[in-house]
Every structure is written in structure tokens, then in C-alpha cells.
Coordinates of C-alpha atoms in Angstrom, one line a residue:
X1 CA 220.9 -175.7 256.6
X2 CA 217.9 -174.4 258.8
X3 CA 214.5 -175.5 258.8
X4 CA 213.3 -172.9 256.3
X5 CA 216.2 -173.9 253.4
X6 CA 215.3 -177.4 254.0
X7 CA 211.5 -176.7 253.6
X8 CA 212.1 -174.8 250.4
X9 CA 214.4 -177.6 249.1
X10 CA 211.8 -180.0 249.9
X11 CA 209.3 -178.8 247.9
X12 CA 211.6 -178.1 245.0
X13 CA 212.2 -181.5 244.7
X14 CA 208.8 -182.6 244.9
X15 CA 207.7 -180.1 242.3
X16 CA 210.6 -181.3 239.9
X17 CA 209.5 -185.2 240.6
X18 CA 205.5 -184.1 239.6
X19 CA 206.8 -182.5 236.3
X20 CA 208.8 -185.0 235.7
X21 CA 206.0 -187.6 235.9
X22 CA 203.3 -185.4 234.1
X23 CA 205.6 -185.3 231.4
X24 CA 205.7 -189.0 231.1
X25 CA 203.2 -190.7 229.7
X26 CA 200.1 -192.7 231.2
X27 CA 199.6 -196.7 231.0
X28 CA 196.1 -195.7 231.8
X29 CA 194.4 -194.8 228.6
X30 CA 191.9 -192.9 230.7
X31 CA 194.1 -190.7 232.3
X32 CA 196.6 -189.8 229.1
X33 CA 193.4 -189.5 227.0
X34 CA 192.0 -186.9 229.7
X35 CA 196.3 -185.4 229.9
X36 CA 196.1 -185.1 226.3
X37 CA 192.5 -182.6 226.3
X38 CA 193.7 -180.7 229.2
X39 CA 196.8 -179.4 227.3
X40 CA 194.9 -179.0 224.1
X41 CA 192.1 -177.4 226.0
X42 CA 189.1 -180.2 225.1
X43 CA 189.2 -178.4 221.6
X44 CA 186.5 -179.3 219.3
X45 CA 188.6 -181.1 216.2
X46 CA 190.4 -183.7 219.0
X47 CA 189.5 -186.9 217.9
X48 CA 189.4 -190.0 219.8
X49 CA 188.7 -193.7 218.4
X50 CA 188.9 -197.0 220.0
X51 CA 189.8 -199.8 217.6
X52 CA 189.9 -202.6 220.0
X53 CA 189.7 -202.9 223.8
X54 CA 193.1 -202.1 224.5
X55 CA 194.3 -199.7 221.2
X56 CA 192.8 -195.9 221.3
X57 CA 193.8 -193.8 217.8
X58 CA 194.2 -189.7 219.5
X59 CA 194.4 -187.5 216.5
X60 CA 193.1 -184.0 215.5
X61 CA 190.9 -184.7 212.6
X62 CA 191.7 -181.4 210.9
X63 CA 195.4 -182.4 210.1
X64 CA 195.6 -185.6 209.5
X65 CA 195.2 -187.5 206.2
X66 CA 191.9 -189.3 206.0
X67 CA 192.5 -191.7 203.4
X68 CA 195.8 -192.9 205.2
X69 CA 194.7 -193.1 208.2
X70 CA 191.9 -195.4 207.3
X71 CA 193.7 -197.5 205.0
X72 CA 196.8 -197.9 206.5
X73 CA 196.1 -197.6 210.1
X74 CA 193.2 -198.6 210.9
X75 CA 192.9 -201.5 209.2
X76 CA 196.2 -202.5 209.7
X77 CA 195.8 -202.5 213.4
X78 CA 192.1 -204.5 213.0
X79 CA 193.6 -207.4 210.9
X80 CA 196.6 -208.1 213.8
X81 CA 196.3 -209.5 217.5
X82 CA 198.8 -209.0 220.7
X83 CA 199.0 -205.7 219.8
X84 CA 201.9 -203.8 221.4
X85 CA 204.3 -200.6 221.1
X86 CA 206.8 -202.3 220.1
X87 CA 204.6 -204.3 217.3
X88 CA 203.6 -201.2 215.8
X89 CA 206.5 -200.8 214.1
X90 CA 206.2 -204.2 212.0
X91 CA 202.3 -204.0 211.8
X92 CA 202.1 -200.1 210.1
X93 CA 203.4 -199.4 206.6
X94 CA 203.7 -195.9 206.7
X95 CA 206.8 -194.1 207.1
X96 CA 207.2 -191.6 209.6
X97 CA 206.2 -193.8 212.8
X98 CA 208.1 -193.9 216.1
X99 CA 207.8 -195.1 219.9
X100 CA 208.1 -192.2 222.1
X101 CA 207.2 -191.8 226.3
X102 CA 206.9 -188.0 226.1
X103 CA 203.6 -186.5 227.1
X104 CA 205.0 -183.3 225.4
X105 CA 206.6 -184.7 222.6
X106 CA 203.8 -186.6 221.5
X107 CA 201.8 -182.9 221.8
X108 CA 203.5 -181.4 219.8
X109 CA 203.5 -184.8 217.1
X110 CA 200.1 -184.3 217.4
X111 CA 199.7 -180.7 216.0
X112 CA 202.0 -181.7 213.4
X113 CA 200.1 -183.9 211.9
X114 CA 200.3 -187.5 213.8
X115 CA 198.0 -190.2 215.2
X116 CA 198.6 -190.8 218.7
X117 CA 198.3 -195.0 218.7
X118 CA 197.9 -195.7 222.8
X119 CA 198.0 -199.4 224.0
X120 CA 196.5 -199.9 227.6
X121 CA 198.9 -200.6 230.0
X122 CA 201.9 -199.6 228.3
X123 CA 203.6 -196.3 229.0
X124 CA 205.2 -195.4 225.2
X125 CA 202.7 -194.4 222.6
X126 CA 202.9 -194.8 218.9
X127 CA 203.4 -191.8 216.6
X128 CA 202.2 -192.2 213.2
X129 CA 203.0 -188.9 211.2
X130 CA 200.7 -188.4 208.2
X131 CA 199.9 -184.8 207.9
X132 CA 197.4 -183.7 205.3
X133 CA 198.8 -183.1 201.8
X134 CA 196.5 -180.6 201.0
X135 CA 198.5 -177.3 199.1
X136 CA 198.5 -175.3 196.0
X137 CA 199.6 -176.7 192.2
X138 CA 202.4 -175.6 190.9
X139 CA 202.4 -172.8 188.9
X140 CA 204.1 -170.0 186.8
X141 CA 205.9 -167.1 189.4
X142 CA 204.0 -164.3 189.5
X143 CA 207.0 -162.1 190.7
X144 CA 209.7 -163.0 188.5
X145 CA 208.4 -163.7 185.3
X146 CA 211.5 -164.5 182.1
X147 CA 210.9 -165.2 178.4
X148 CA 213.7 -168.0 178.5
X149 CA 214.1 -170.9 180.8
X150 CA 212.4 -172.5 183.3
X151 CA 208.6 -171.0 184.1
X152 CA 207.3 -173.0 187.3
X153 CA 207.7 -171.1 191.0
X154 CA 207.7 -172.6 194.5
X155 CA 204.2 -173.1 196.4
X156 CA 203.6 -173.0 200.3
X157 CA 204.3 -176.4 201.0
X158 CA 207.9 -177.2 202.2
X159 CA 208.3 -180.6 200.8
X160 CA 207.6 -179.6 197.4
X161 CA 210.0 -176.5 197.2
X162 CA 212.9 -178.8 198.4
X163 CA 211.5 -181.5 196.0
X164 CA 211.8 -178.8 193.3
X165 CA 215.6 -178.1 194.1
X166 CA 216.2 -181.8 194.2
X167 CA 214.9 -182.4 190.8
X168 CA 217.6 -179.7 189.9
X169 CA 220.9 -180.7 191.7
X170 CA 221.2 -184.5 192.2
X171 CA 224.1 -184.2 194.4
X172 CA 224.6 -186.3 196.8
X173 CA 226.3 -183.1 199.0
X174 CA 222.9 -181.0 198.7
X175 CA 221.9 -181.1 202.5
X176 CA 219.0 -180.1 204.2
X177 CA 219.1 -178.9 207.7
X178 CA 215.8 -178.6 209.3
X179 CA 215.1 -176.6 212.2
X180 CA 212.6 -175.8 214.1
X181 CA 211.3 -171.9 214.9
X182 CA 208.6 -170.4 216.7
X183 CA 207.4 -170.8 220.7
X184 CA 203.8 -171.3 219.3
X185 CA 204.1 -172.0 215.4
X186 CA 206.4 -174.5 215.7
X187 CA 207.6 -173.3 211.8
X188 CA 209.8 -175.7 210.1
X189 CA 212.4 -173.8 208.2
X190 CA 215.0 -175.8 205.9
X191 CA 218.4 -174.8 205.5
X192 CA 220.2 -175.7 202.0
X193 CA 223.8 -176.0 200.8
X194 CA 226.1 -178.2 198.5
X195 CA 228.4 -179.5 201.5
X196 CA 231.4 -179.1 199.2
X197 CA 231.1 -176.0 197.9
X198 CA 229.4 -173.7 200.4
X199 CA 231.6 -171.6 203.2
X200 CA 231.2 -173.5 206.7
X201 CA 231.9 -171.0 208.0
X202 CA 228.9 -168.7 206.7
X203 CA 226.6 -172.1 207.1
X204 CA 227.9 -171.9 210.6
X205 CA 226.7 -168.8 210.9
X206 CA 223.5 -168.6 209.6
X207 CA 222.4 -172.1 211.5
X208 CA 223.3 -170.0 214.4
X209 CA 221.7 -167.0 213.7
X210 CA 218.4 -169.2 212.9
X211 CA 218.6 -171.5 216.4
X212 CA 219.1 -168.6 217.9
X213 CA 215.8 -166.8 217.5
X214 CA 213.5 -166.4 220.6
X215 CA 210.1 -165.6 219.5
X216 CA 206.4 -167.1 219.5
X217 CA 205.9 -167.0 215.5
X218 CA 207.2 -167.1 212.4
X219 CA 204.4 -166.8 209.2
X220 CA 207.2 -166.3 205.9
X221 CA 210.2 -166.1 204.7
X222 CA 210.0 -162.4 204.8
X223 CA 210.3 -162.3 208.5
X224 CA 212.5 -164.6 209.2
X225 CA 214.7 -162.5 206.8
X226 CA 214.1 -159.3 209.0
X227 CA 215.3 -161.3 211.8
X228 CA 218.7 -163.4 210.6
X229 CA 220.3 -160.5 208.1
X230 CA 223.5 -158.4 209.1
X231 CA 221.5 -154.9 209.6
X232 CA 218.0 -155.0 210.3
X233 CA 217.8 -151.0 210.6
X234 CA 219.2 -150.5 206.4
X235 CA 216.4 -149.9 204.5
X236 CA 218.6 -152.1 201.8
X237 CA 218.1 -155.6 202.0
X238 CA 220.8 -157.8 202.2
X239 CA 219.2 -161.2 201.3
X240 CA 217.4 -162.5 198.3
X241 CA 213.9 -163.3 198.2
X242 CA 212.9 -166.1 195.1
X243 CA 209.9 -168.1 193.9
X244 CA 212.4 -169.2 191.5
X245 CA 213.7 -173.0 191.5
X246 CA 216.3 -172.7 189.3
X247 CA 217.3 -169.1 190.3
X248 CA 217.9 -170.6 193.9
X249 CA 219.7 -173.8 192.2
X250 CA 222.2 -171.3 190.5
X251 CA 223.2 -169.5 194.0
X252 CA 223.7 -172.7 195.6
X253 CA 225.5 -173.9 192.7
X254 CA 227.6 -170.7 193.6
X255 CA 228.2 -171.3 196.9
X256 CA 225.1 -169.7 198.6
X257 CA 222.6 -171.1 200.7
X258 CA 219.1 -171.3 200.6
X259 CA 216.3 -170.9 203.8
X260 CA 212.7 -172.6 203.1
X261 CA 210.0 -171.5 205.5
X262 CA 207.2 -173.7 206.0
X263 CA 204.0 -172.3 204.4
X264 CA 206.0 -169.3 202.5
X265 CA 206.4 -169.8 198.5
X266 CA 209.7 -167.5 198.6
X267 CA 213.5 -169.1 199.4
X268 CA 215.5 -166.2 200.9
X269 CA 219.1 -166.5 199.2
X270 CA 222.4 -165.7 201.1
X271 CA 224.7 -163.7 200.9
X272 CA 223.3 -161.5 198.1
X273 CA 225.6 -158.3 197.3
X274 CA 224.0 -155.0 196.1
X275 CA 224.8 -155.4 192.1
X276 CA 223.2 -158.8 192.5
X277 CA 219.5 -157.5 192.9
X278 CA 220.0 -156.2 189.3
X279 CA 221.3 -159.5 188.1
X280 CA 218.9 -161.9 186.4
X281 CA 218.4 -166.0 186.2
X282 CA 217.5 -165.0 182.2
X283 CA 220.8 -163.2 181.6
X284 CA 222.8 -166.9 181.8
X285 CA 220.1 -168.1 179.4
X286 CA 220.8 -165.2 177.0
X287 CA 223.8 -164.7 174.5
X288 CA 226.4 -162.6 176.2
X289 CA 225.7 -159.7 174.2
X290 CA 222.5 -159.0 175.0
X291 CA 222.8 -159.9 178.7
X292 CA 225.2 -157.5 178.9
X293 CA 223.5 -154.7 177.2
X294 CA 220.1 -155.8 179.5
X295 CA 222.5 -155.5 182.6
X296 CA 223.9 -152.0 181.6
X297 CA 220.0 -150.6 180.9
X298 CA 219.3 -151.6 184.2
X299 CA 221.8 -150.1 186.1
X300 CA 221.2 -147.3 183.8
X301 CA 217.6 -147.2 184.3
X302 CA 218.7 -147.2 188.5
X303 CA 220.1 -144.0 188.1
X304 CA 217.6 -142.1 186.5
X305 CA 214.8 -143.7 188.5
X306 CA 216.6 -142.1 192.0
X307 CA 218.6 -138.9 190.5
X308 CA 216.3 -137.7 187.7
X309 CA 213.5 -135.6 189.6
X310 CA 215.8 -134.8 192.0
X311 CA 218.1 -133.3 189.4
X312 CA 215.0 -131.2 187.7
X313 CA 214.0 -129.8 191.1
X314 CA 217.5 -128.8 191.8
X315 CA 218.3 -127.2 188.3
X316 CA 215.4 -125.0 188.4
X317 CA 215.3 -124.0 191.5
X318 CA 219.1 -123.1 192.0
X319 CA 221.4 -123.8 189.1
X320 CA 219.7 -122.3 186.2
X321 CA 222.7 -122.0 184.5
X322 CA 222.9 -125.8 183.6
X323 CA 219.6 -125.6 181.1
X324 CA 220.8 -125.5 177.8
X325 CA 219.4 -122.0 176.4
X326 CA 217.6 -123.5 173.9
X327 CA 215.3 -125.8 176.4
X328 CA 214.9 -122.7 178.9
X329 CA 212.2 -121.2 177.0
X330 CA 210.5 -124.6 176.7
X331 CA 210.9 -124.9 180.3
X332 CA 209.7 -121.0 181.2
X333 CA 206.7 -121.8 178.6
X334 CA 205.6 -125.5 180.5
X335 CA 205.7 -123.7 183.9
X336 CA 204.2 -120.3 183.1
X337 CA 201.1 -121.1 185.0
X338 CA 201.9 -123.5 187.3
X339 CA 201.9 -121.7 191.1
X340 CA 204.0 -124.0 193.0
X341 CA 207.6 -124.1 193.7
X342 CA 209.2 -127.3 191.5
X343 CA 209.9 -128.9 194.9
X344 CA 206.3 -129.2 196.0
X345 CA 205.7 -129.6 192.7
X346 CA 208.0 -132.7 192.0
X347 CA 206.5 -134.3 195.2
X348 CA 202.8 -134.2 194.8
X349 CA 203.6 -135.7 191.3
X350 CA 205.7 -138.2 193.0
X351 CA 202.9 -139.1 195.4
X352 CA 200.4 -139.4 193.1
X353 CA 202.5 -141.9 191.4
X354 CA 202.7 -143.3 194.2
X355 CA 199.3 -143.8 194.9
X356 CA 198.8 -145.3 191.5
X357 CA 200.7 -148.2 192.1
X358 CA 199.7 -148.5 195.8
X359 CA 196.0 -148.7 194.2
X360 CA 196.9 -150.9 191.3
X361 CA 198.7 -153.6 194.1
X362 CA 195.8 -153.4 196.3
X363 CA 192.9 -154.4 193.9
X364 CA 191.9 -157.3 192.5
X365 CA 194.2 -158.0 189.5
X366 CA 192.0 -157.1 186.3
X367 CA 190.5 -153.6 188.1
X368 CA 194.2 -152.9 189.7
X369 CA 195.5 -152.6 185.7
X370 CA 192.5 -150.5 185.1
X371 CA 192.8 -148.2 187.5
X372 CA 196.5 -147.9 187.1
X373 CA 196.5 -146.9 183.3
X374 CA 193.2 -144.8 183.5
X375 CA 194.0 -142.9 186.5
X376 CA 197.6 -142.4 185.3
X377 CA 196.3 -141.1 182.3
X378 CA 193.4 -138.8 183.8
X379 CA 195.0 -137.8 186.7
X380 CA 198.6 -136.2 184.6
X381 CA 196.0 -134.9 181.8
X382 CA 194.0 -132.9 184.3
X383 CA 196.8 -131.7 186.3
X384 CA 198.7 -130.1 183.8
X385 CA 195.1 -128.2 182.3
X386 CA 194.6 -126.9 186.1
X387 CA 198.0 -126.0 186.7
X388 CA 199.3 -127.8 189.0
X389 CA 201.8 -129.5 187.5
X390 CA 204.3 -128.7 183.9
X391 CA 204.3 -131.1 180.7
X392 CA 208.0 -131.8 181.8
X393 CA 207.8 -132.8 185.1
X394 CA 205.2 -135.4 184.0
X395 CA 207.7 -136.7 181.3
X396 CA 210.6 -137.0 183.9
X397 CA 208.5 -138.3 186.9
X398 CA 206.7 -141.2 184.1
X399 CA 210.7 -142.1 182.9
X400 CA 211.8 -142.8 187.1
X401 CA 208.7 -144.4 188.0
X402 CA 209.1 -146.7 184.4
X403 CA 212.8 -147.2 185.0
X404 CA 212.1 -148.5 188.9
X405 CA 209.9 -151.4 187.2
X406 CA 212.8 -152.9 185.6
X407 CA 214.9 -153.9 188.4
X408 CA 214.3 -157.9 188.7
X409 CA 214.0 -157.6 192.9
X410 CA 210.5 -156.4 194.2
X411 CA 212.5 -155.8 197.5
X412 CA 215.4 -153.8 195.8
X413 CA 212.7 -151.9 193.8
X414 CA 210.9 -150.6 196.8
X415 CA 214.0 -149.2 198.2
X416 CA 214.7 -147.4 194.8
X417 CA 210.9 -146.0 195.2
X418 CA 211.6 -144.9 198.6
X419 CA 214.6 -143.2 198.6
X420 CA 213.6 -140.9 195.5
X421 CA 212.1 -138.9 198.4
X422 CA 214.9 -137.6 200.8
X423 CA 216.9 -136.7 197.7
X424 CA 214.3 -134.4 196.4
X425 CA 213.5 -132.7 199.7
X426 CA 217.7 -132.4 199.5
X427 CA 217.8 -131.1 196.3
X428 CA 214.6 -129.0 197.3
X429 CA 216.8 -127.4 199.6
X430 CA 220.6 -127.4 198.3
X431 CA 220.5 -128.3 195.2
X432 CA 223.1 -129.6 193.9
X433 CA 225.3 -130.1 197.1
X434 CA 222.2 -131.4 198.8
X435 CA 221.9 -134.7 195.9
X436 CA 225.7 -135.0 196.5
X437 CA 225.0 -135.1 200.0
X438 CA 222.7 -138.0 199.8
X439 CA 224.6 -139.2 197.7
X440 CA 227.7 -139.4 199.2
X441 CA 225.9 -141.2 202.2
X442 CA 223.9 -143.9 200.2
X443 CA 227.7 -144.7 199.1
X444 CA 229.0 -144.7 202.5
X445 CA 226.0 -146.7 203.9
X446 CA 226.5 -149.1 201.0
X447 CA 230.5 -149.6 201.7
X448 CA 229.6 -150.6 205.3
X449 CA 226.9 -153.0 204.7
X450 CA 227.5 -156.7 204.7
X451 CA 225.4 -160.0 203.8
X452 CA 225.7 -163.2 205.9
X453 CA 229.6 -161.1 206.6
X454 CA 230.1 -160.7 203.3
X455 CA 231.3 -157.6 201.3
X456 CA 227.4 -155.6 200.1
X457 CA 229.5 -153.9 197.3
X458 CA 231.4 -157.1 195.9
X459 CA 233.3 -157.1 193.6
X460 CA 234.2 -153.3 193.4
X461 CA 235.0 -153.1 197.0
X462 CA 236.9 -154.7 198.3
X463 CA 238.4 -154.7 194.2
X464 CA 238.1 -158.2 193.1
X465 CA 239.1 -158.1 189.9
X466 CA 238.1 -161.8 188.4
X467 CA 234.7 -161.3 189.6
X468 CA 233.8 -158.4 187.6
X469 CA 233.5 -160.5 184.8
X470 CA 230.4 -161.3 185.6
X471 CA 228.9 -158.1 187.5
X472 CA 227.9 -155.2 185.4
X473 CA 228.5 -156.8 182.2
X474 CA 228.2 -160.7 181.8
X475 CA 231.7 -161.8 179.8
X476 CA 230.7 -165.0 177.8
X477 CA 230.7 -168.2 179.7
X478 CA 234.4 -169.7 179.2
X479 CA 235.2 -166.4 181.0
X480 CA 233.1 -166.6 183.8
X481 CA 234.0 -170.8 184.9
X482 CA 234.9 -169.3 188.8
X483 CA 232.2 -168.9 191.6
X484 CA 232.2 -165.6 193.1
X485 CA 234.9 -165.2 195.7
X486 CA 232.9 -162.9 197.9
X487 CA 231.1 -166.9 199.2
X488 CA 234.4 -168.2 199.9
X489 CA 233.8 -171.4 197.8
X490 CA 235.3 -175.2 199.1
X491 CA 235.4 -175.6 195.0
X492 CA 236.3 -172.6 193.1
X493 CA 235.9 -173.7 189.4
X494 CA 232.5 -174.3 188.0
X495 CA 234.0 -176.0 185.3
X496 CA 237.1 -175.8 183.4
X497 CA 237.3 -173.3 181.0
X498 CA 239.2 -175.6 178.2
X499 CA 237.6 -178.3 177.1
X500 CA 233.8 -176.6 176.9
X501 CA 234.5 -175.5 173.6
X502 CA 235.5 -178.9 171.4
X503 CA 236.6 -178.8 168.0
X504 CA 233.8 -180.2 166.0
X505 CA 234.9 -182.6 163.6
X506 CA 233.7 -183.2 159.7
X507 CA 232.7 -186.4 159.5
X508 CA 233.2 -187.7 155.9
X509 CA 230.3 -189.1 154.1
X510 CA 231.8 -192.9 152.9

């Protein structure tokens, strides 16, 4: 080695050795007081407090709890004598407190929520976690609204969400992984599962997909959905999004698994087929009859909403001959002064719709209903007296826009919005071959999807027969005791199918 390698080895070392010790906490208060502002850049809300000669409190006074930190802290650490690291422990009450000798760790404590407790002399420094507990009541979900069962939604803190699901499933096997994400957010995210019944493989997985992430920030569930599905480029999503405990109690009672995000109100559910964004939490709480005929109208309503304009723009433009004769002359009559093509036509109706609801979202709630009904109605009414626009075309566009509100997704209704669009430029253009075209790749796009690796199209392909029971019709619920195979469930059976239905007895009057 010449004298250059050993110069540059030199310094290597010495560099590694300063690290090393400006990671390590200071006995000095002084100097780990003065460590502590550097890193946090002397920021305004850094607060520290000397309690006796030798203890010094380093907090940020905008995250920590007040009330505990006066009266079980402070005091506390005033009424006892000889006070050391080590003593801490016994003398606090509170229960998230540690010893730890890492400058950084005790950072990044800090902006969590702690109370830096530093004795003079001593090179460990108490954590005392109590963050602020500030964070919105529960309430109904906005989102996801049903007539029967349960009415209360998630909020934006993390412990009451998993406190939520607790209160449903008091299982010793419901775990909680907790992991943390973001270079600068430092975002807790929770992972859920019943340890018995969920796939390890897919929990595998989906820890490894969420460690895995690289990235300064992570602000809602949303996101971190973007990030840890199968196809981030498919405008279809392949994961749930709830603010619904006991929606996200049922899929983990089927095998799924549940991701919290710190400071998000939604749980993002996985894997989630495609015929599952049409499913319901109400249609378990509703006789099988009527769930059924609730699923079927949905699907129903799926169709029309995407196919319907397309279908009009593509019969009167190049396939006449499907109009029945008798609705040709009503047709002829309704467009007789209308000067645009129906493909132009069909779109600017389309956009306008469009706009509507865009408008509606946007303002505050009571002028966003306003301006959605009133503009609706003023808007199609002066259209069709200028001529820009035919009586019909209102009709049909009205029915797809309607029929795209009842899917119980917002995510999965957006994509029904959006892809409206290609097919009537294809059907502007083709007709008929062109809404087969899109069609036929929707289909194809679907069949190669997956969710967390499993099938998007369960149960119809791959063909699972037992699982169809409970898909586009919901069979009643001695036929449906299996959780869907497309999880891969430790337990199959939800509960045997037998003994749920016990002969009732005539007790005789004596």
C-alpha cells in the first residue's frame, strides 16, 4: 500500500470514528442540548426546561401533550432525588418510556412526539413518548353511506382506526405490523391480518412491497396504494379503498389484509378482484333476495353507464338499420335541427356532464348540490331549444351518468366515468366494430390484471365454481360458509354450514 492509499484510508477511519461519536450522545447537557438545535435547525417550537440542576426536559412544544407532561413528568421528576437514567424508568408512570444513547434516535423520538429527559453526566437519555391526542370525532362515512348496519367511519388518527377494528374482531390472531415509511415523514403505516387465516405468502408480499419503498413522503392511503399495487399504469384499481370498520373487518375475516396510514381516514383492502368493487358491506345485512336483485342492477347499471352513448353514437351514425322503424321518425324529428354529427354531439353532452359533477365536488357542500341540479337542469333545457343537442341524447347521457353513481367504489366509479370516452370516439369512428374493439381490450386488460398476485377476474377466470355463490348474485348464507379461494385462506370454512339453522323447539306451556 503506498503513501496515498494509506492517506485516504486514514482519513476514512477517522471520519467513520467522528460519525460514530456525533451520533452518540453527550454527558454534557450543554453540548447535546446545543447537538439537539443544530439538527433541528434552532427552530422556534424547541423547548428546553430545567427541572433541577442536573435533569433538562428537550421537547417540541407543538407535539407533545401538555397536560401529561406536566402532571406526570414534571412532577414526578420534582418529588424524587438521585435522579438517574436508569431511575426513570421506576419514577415515570407513563407508558411509552425507554433509555436510549442515540443522538439520532432520540431525533427522530422527538418529532414523534417525546420528551427528551437528559441527566448531566450520563450519556443515555430518557424518552418519554406522549404525543398530542388532538384528532377528529368519530363520525358517519361520508363516502360509503348504507341504510343497514353499522354507521360510524375511520378518522385520521391511526390508533383509533385500529382501535375501531379491535372492537370488531377480538382475536387473539388479529396482528398489527407497523412499519415505518417516508425519508422525511416518517409515516407510520399498520399492516392487519388474522395470523390464521390470511395467506403468508400474500402477507409476505405485501410487507415487502411496503419496506421496500424509497421515497421522502407518504400523505394517504391513496398513495401508498399507487405505490404497492400489481400495475400502477391500469387505470383499474386493484385495491380497495374504506372508511368503513366493519367493511374492512369482513375482508380480514375473509382472508385479506388491511393497510392503515397514519393521518389518512381510508384502509386500503387487499387483494380486491374486479366484481368486488360492485359488492357491498349492506348486501350481507340484507335478505338474500334483495341483495341479489341490488347486485344484478348494479352490474346492470355498469353496462349501460359505459356502452349506452357509445351505442347511440354508433347506431346513428353507421348502422341505421338497428332502429326499430317505429323510433326512427322519433329520432329523425329530435335531431332535425341539431347541426352537429352525434359524435361531437354525444361528447360535448358528455363533458358538460362532466363538468357538473366536477363543479358540484369542488364547492362547498350546500352550493355544490345547487349548482349540480340547477345547472343540470338549465344547461340540458337550453341546449336542446338552441340546437345543439336532441331530447334523446339528453335522456341516454342522464341514464349513464345516473347508472355510474350506483357503483359502491368512488375509485371504481371514476374509471367507469373515464373510459365512457375512448369508446365513443371508437364508436364515432367504427361503429360497431370500434365498441367491440374496446371492448375486446377492456376484457383482455382485465384477464391479465392481478391484486396482491391474485386472479382480478375471480371467480369466472380462472372458473371457480364454489365462489360464484357469492359474486354476481349473493346465494343465502348456509350456501356461502367458504372464504373466497382467490386469498388462499389457512381456514377455509367461515362456519359450518349444518348446525346454523337449529330446529326450534315448542316449548309446552305446564
Amino acid at each position: 500500500m503506498n503513501k496515498k492509499e494509506q492517506s485516504v484510508a486514514i482519513n476514512e477511519k477517522r471520519i467513520a470514528i467522528e460519525e460514530k461519536i456525533d451520533s452518540t450522545v453527550s454527558p454534557s447537557a450543554i453540548n447535546f442540548i446545543q447537538a439537539v438545535r443544530n439538527i433541528v435547525h434552532h427552530t422556534s417550537d424547541l423547548t428546553v426546561k430545567s427541572i433541577a440542576p442536573n435533569v433538562t426536559l428537550i421537547y417540541i412544544d407543538t407535539l407533545v401533550d401538555d397536560e401529561v407532561l406536566k402532571n406526570h413528568i414534571i412532577q414526578d421528576l420534582f418529588k424524587s432525588k438521585d435522579i438517574s437514567p436508569e431511575r426513570i424508568l421506576s419514577i415515570l408512570t407513563i407508558p411509552q418510556i425507554k433509555l436510549t444513547s442515540s443522538t439520532d434516535e432520540t431525533i427522530s423520538a422527538m418529532l414523534a412526539g417525546a420528551v427528551l429527559i437528559h441527566v448531566e453526566g450520563h450519556s443515555q437519555v430518557g424518552v418519554a413518548i406522549i404525543p398530542t391526542s388532538e384528532s377528529r370525532a368519530l363520525s358517519a362515512s361520508e363516502n360509503e353511506s348504507q341504510v343497514i348496519g353499522a354507521q360510524v367511519g375511520f378518522n385520521e388518527s391511526l390508533s383509533t382506526n385500529v382501535s375501531l377494528v379491535r372492537r370488531y374482531i377480538k382475536d387473539p390472531n388479529l396482528c398489527n405490523e407497523k412499519i415505518v415509511v417516508g425519508k422525511r415523514t416518517k409515516t407510520t403505516v399498520s399492516m392487519l391480518y388474522i395470523k390464521d387465516i390470511a395467506s403468508e405468502e400474500m402477507v409476505n408480499t405485501l410487507r415487502q412491497r411496503i419496506t421496500n419503498l424509497k421515497l421522502d413522503s407518504i400523505l394517504d392511503s391513496s398513495i401508498l396504494e399507487q405505490l404497492i399495487d400489481d400495475n400502477s399504469l391500469s387505470i383499474f384499481p386493484q385495491m380497495l379503498l374504506t372508511e368503513k370498520p366493519d367493511k374492512l373487518c369482513g375482508e380480514l375475516l375473509n382472508g385479506k389484509l388491511g393497510v392503515f396510514v397514519d393521518g389518512s381516514n381510508l384502509a386500503i383492502v387487499c387483494p380486491h378482484s374486479f366484481l368486488e368493487f360492485f359488492q357491498s358491506q349492506e348486501d350481507l345485512n340484507l335478505r338474500w333476495q334483495i341483495a341479489t336483485f341490488a347486485r344484478l342492477l348494479r352490474f346492470s347499471a355498469v353496462f349501460l353507464s359505459i356502452f349506452l352513448t357509445p351505442l347511440y353514437v354508433a347506431a346513428l351514425t353507421f348502422h341505421y338499420e338497428v332502429i326499430p322503424q317505429t323510433l326512427v321518425i322519433t329520432l329523425s324529428e329530435s335531431r332535425a335541427l341539431v347541426p352537429f354529427p352525434p359524435f361531437f354531439e354525444a361528447l360535448l353532452l358528455e363533458l358538460i356532464i362532466e363538468l357538473l359533477r366536477e363543479a358540484g365536488i369542488r364547492l362547498p357542500s350546500k352550493v355544490g348540490q345547487t349548482i349540480g341540479i340547477v345547472g343540470g337542469i338549465v344547461i340540458g333545457t337550453a341546449a336542446v331549444q338552441a340546437g345543439f343537442t336532441s331530447n334523446i341524447l339528453i335522456i341516454i347521457v342522464a341514464l349513464g351518468a345516473l347508472s355510474s353513481f350506483t357503483t359502491p367504489s368512488y375509485m371504481m366509479g371514476n374509471v367507469i366515468r373515464i373510459i365512457r370516452f375512448p369508446l365513443i370516439i371508437l364508436a364515432g369512428l367504427w361503429g360497431f366494430y370500434g365498441i367491440m374493439l374496446g371492448f375486446c381490450f377492456i376484457l383482455t386488460h382485465l384477464l391479465r390484471q392481478t391484486s396482491l398476485g391474485s386472479p382480478y377476474t375471480a371467480p369466472f377466470y380462472p372458473p371457480r365454481l364454489i365462489d360464484w355463490r357469492d359474486s354476481l348474485v349473493r346465494l343465502p348464507l348456509p350456501f356461502i360458509y367458504k372464504r373466497p379461494s382467490n386469498t388462499r385462506p389457512g381456514d377455509e370454512k367461515k362456519y359450518e354450514p349444518e348446525p346454523i339453522n337449529p330446529e326450534k323447539n315448542e316449548q309446552k306451556v305446564k
